[in-house]
Short mmCIF file of C-alpha atoms in Angstrom, two decimals:
data_model
loop_
_atom_site.label_atom_id
_atom_site.label_comp_id
_atom_site.label_asym_id
_atom_site.label_seq_id
_atom_site.Cartn_x
_atom_site.Cartn_y
_atom_site.Cartn_z
CA MET I 4 100.12 114.06 71.79
CA ALA I 5 99.15 117.96 71.96
CA ASN I 6 99.97 119.23 75.80
CA ARG I 7 98.67 123.00 74.81
CA GLU I 8 95.71 124.38 72.74
CA ARG I 9 96.20 124.50 69.63
CA PRO I 10 93.85 125.81 66.83
CA LEU I 11 91.30 123.21 64.73
CA SER I 12 90.03 123.80 61.66
CA PRO I 13 86.66 124.55 61.51
CA HIS I 14 83.97 121.20 62.61
CA LEU I 15 81.19 119.45 59.99
CA GLN I 16 78.96 122.17 61.44
CA VAL I 17 80.31 124.93 61.11
CA TYR I 18 79.88 124.79 57.06
CA ARG I 19 75.40 124.87 55.72
CA TRP I 20 74.31 122.20 53.97
CA GLN I 21 74.30 120.68 51.27
CA ILE I 22 73.58 117.57 49.01
CA THR I 23 77.13 116.46 49.26
CA MET I 24 77.99 116.15 51.92
CA THR I 25 74.65 113.77 53.06
CA MET I 26 75.24 111.83 49.78
CA SER I 27 79.33 110.75 51.49
CA ILE I 28 78.00 110.48 54.09
CA LEU I 29 75.07 107.94 53.19
CA HIS I 30 77.92 106.00 50.73
CA ARG I 31 79.33 104.95 54.24
CA ALA I 32 76.16 104.04 56.56
CA THR I 33 75.15 102.55 53.27
CA GLY I 34 78.33 100.52 52.76
CA ILE I 35 78.28 99.95 57.38
CA VAL I 36 74.37 97.78 56.53
CA LEU I 37 75.60 96.41 53.04
CA VAL I 38 78.48 94.50 55.75
CA ALA I 39 75.56 93.12 57.23
CA GLY I 40 74.09 92.44 54.33
CA ALA I 41 77.18 90.14 53.39
CA PHE I 42 77.03 87.22 56.31
CA ALA I 43 73.79 87.79 55.41
CA LEU I 44 74.45 85.91 52.56
CA ALA I 45 76.59 84.04 53.69
CA TRP I 46 74.40 82.57 56.32
CA TRP I 47 71.58 81.68 53.79
CA LEU I 48 73.84 80.09 51.02
CA LEU I 49 74.86 78.15 54.07
CA ALA I 50 70.57 76.93 54.52
CA VAL I 51 71.11 75.91 51.43
CA ALA I 52 73.61 73.84 51.46
CA ALA I 53 72.31 72.55 54.59
CA GLY I 54 68.81 72.00 53.30
CA GLY I 55 66.33 70.39 55.78
CA ASP I 56 65.27 72.19 58.69
CA ALA I 57 67.57 74.92 57.91
CA TYR I 58 66.91 75.99 55.27
CA ALA I 59 62.71 75.93 56.61
CA SER I 60 63.85 78.21 59.19
CA ALA I 61 66.33 80.68 57.52
CA ALA I 62 63.36 81.23 54.34
CA ALA I 63 60.92 81.32 57.39
CA CYS I 64 62.60 84.65 59.54
CA LEU I 65 63.51 86.32 55.50
CA ALA I 66 59.64 85.53 54.52
CA SER I 67 58.55 87.41 57.97
CA PRO I 68 57.64 90.87 58.34
CA PHE I 69 61.19 91.70 59.69
CA GLY I 70 62.58 89.68 57.89
CA LYS I 71 60.81 91.77 54.70
CA LEU I 72 61.92 94.91 56.10
CA VAL I 73 65.63 94.31 56.42
CA LEU I 74 65.75 93.11 53.32
CA PHE I 75 64.04 96.10 51.98
CA GLY I 76 66.52 97.61 54.38
CA PHE I 77 69.63 95.45 52.00
CA SER I 78 68.23 96.45 49.16
CA LEU I 79 67.34 100.10 48.89
CA ALA I 80 71.38 100.39 49.86
CA LEU I 81 72.46 98.02 48.49
CA VAL I 82 71.45 100.17 44.90
CA TYR I 83 72.82 103.52 46.86
CA HIS I 84 76.09 102.31 47.72
CA LEU I 85 75.80 100.88 43.33
CA LEU I 86 73.85 103.88 41.96
CA ASN I 87 76.48 106.57 44.43
CA GLY I 88 79.38 103.59 43.72
CA ILE I 89 79.18 104.00 40.24
CA ARG I 90 79.78 108.10 40.44
CA HIS I 91 82.47 107.47 43.16
CA LEU I 92 84.08 106.26 39.17
CA LEU I 93 82.96 108.00 36.96
CA TRP I 94 84.91 111.05 39.40
CA ASP I 95 88.70 108.49 39.79
CA ALA I 96 87.98 108.68 35.25
CA GLY I 97 88.24 112.64 35.76
CA TRP I 98 83.97 113.40 35.66
CA GLY I 99 81.61 115.50 36.86
CA PHE I 100 83.81 117.26 38.64
CA GLU I 101 81.89 120.67 37.69
CA LEU I 102 79.75 122.02 40.46
CA PRO I 103 76.77 121.16 38.75
CA GLU I 104 77.51 117.87 37.82
CA VAL I 105 78.07 116.91 41.14
CA TYR I 106 75.00 118.33 42.04
CA ARG I 107 73.31 117.09 38.94
CA SER I 108 74.64 113.02 39.07
CA GLY I 109 73.81 113.12 43.21
CA TYR I 110 70.14 114.56 41.97
CA THR I 111 70.24 111.15 39.29
CA VAL I 112 71.25 108.56 42.38
CA PHE I 113 68.74 109.83 44.43
CA VAL I 114 65.58 109.56 41.47
CA LEU I 115 67.17 105.88 40.08
CA THR I 116 67.43 104.86 44.48
CA VAL I 117 63.62 104.95 44.28
CA VAL I 118 63.05 104.26 41.72
CA LEU I 119 64.88 100.67 41.37
CA THR I 120 64.55 99.48 44.70
CA ALA I 121 60.67 100.11 43.10
CA LEU I 122 61.32 97.89 40.52
CA ILE I 123 62.63 94.94 42.37
CA TRP I 124 60.52 95.06 45.72
CA PHE I 125 57.70 95.82 42.53
CA PHE I 126 59.03 92.00 40.68
CA ALA I 127 59.72 91.00 44.00
CA LEU I 128 55.58 91.12 45.81
CA ARG I 129 54.35 89.87 42.39
CA GLY I 130 55.87 86.24 43.53
CA GLY I 131 59.58 86.61 41.39
CA ALA I 132 60.39 87.43 37.45
CA MET N 17 127.88 119.45 40.84
CA ASN N 18 125.79 118.31 37.34
CA ASP N 19 122.12 118.50 36.13
CA SER N 20 120.59 115.32 38.56
CA GLN N 21 122.02 116.79 41.61
CA ALA N 22 121.00 120.86 40.74
CA ALA N 23 117.20 118.56 40.30
CA LYS N 24 118.21 117.63 43.79
CA SER N 25 119.19 120.19 46.16
CA ALA N 26 115.42 121.90 44.31
CA SER N 27 113.43 119.32 46.05
CA PRO N 28 115.17 116.60 48.02
CA ASP N 29 114.63 113.72 47.61
CA TYR N 30 115.73 111.02 50.35
CA ARG N 31 114.47 107.56 48.90
CA THR N 32 116.47 106.00 47.85
CA PRO N 33 116.90 103.81 44.55
CA ILE N 34 115.31 100.66 45.71
CA GLY N 35 112.22 102.60 48.12
CA ARG N 36 111.85 104.67 44.31
CA ALA N 37 111.51 102.24 42.39
CA ARG N 38 109.49 99.72 44.71
CA GLY N 39 106.85 103.00 44.99
CA LEU N 40 105.36 101.40 48.12
CA GLY N 41 106.45 104.80 50.49
CA SER N 42 106.38 104.25 54.21
CA ALA N 43 103.11 102.76 54.41
CA LYS N 44 104.98 100.09 52.31
CA SER N 45 101.14 99.07 50.63
CA GLY N 46 101.48 102.21 47.87
CA VAL N 47 98.53 102.72 46.32
CA GLY N 48 97.21 99.48 47.09
CA HIS N 49 94.11 100.10 48.90
CA PHE N 50 92.66 103.16 46.58
CA TRP N 51 93.57 100.38 43.46
CA TRP N 52 91.72 96.62 45.74
CA GLN N 53 88.80 98.45 45.98
CA ARG N 54 88.20 99.84 42.83
CA VAL N 55 88.55 96.74 41.11
CA THR N 56 86.21 95.14 43.42
CA ALA N 57 83.70 98.08 42.78
CA ILE N 58 84.01 97.41 39.08
CA GLY N 59 83.55 94.09 39.98
CA LEU N 60 80.77 93.87 42.01
CA ALA N 61 79.14 96.70 40.15
CA LEU N 62 79.19 94.31 36.92
CA LEU N 63 77.50 91.16 39.23
CA VAL N 64 75.37 92.90 41.42
CA PRO N 65 72.24 92.79 38.73
CA TRP N 66 72.62 89.75 37.89
CA LEU N 67 72.79 88.47 42.38
CA VAL N 68 69.17 90.59 42.56
CA GLY N 69 67.39 89.31 39.13
CA THR N 70 68.45 85.89 40.52
CA LEU N 71 67.84 86.01 44.35
CA VAL N 72 64.49 87.65 43.13
CA SER N 73 63.26 84.13 41.04
CA PHE N 74 63.16 82.09 43.97
CA ILE N 75 60.87 83.69 45.26
CA GLY N 76 58.15 81.73 45.40
CA ALA N 77 60.44 78.43 44.37
CA ASP N 78 60.88 74.86 46.44
CA LEU N 79 64.62 74.89 48.29
CA GLY N 80 64.74 72.14 45.14
CA THR N 81 64.08 74.80 42.26
CA VAL N 82 67.56 77.17 44.02
CA GLN N 83 69.70 74.48 44.73
CA ALA N 84 69.61 73.30 41.07
CA THR N 85 69.93 76.86 39.84
CA LEU N 86 72.74 77.80 41.89
CA ALA N 87 74.62 74.58 40.95
CA ARG N 88 74.37 75.67 37.33
CA PRO N 89 78.47 75.76 36.94
CA TYR N 90 78.27 79.83 35.20
CA ASN N 91 75.71 80.52 38.52
CA ALA N 92 78.66 78.92 40.98
CA ILE N 93 81.26 80.36 39.09
CA LEU N 94 79.74 84.42 38.73
CA LEU N 95 78.86 83.88 43.24
CA ALA N 96 82.38 82.69 44.10
CA ALA N 97 83.48 85.77 42.24
CA PHE N 98 80.91 87.55 43.38
CA VAL N 99 80.91 87.19 47.69
CA LEU N 100 85.50 87.38 47.09
CA ALA N 101 84.99 90.23 45.97
CA LEU N 102 82.62 90.98 48.34
CA PHE N 103 83.46 90.63 51.43
CA TRP N 104 86.67 91.89 50.04
CA HIS N 105 85.90 94.60 48.89
CA ALA N 106 83.62 95.11 52.60
CA LYS N 107 87.08 94.54 54.45
CA LEU N 108 89.18 97.12 52.23
CA GLY N 109 86.05 99.61 53.70
CA MET N 110 85.71 98.95 56.74
CA GLN N 111 89.59 99.53 57.53
CA VAL N 112 88.90 102.37 56.14
CA VAL N 113 85.98 103.71 58.51
CA ILE N 114 87.73 102.62 61.76
CA GLU N 115 90.91 104.43 60.99
CA ASP N 116 89.27 107.25 60.43
CA TYR N 117 87.02 106.71 64.13
CA VAL N 118 88.67 105.17 66.43
CA HIS N 119 90.94 106.78 68.16
CA THR N 120 92.65 104.66 70.57
CA ARG N 121 95.43 102.89 68.99
CA ALA N 122 95.21 99.62 71.68
CA LEU N 123 91.03 98.96 70.02
CA GLU N 124 92.41 99.94 66.08
CA VAL N 125 94.61 97.10 65.97
CA ALA N 126 92.41 95.24 67.95
CA LEU N 127 88.87 96.10 65.30
CA GLN N 128 91.39 95.50 62.30
CA LEU N 129 91.77 91.75 62.89
CA VAL N 130 88.58 91.53 64.09
CA VAL N 131 86.90 92.90 60.67
CA THR N 132 90.31 90.92 58.38
CA PHE N 133 89.38 87.19 60.19
CA ALA N 134 85.31 88.29 59.89
CA CYS N 135 85.75 89.03 56.48
CA VAL N 136 87.39 85.74 55.71
CA PHE N 137 85.25 83.88 57.45
CA GLY N 138 82.39 85.03 56.07
CA ALA N 139 84.10 84.12 52.53
CA LEU N 140 85.62 81.61 53.26
CA ALA N 141 82.08 80.42 54.82
CA SER N 142 80.06 81.32 51.08
CA LEU N 143 82.57 79.94 49.10
CA TYR N 144 82.45 76.66 50.95
CA ALA N 145 78.70 76.40 50.91
CA ILE N 146 78.78 77.67 47.27
CA VAL N 147 81.44 74.16 46.41
CA ARG N 148 78.36 72.17 48.42
CA ILE N 149 75.62 73.61 46.61
CA ALA N 150 76.83 73.12 43.30
CA LEU N 151 78.31 69.43 43.68
CA LEU N 152 76.42 67.54 46.10
CA ALA N 153 72.94 69.79 44.33
#
């Protein structure tokens, strides 16, 4: 442990806002949200397996306004994490590191997140594809 | 002094020959975390469109239809693969979040254990449900 004051590296607040920092923290935040989604999926699968009252109450819970809101949140987080995850995988493959490309892929992820989430809910609210 | 000794003195390598051959470094896991996070990510990226489509198709369906659909061999197998990759990926991701933000060692270790046990439990519970649906529906 440090026992005297040492100079610290510059922290987040000294930097001008950039889309890249927002996308990075959103990737982590949506990942944490989706961990809850994973356990919700396990809970739903157990209800399907049990059937009867267990499934009826789970289905009613998901169909309630609050349930729909949570499902919308999960779908939004899932689409964002998926698309931005593909962006990360492309970086891992060495593609898209030039700054204009990083910004272009970032805005593409934002736009496609809105479009794909809207598409999922268009089919969902229409009563299933 | 021969050539290899000269190279060593320019850039000292204190690893033992067996350590160098294994390539696992001081943390004993090498690039395992990085690699499996990517492997599970690619698997999940391939399976998410199928899962979302299947779940959306269940809206308005009754329990019997949901069970019969999930009980189909390819759906049951893909769903089992999905939940395994999902909870593995979740464990690897949460591990890094805890490593980054929790600086009290005892709390950090406790949280890592909780995350590991919870993800194993989530995966086993999902597999149990899938098997039960596939064999009894």
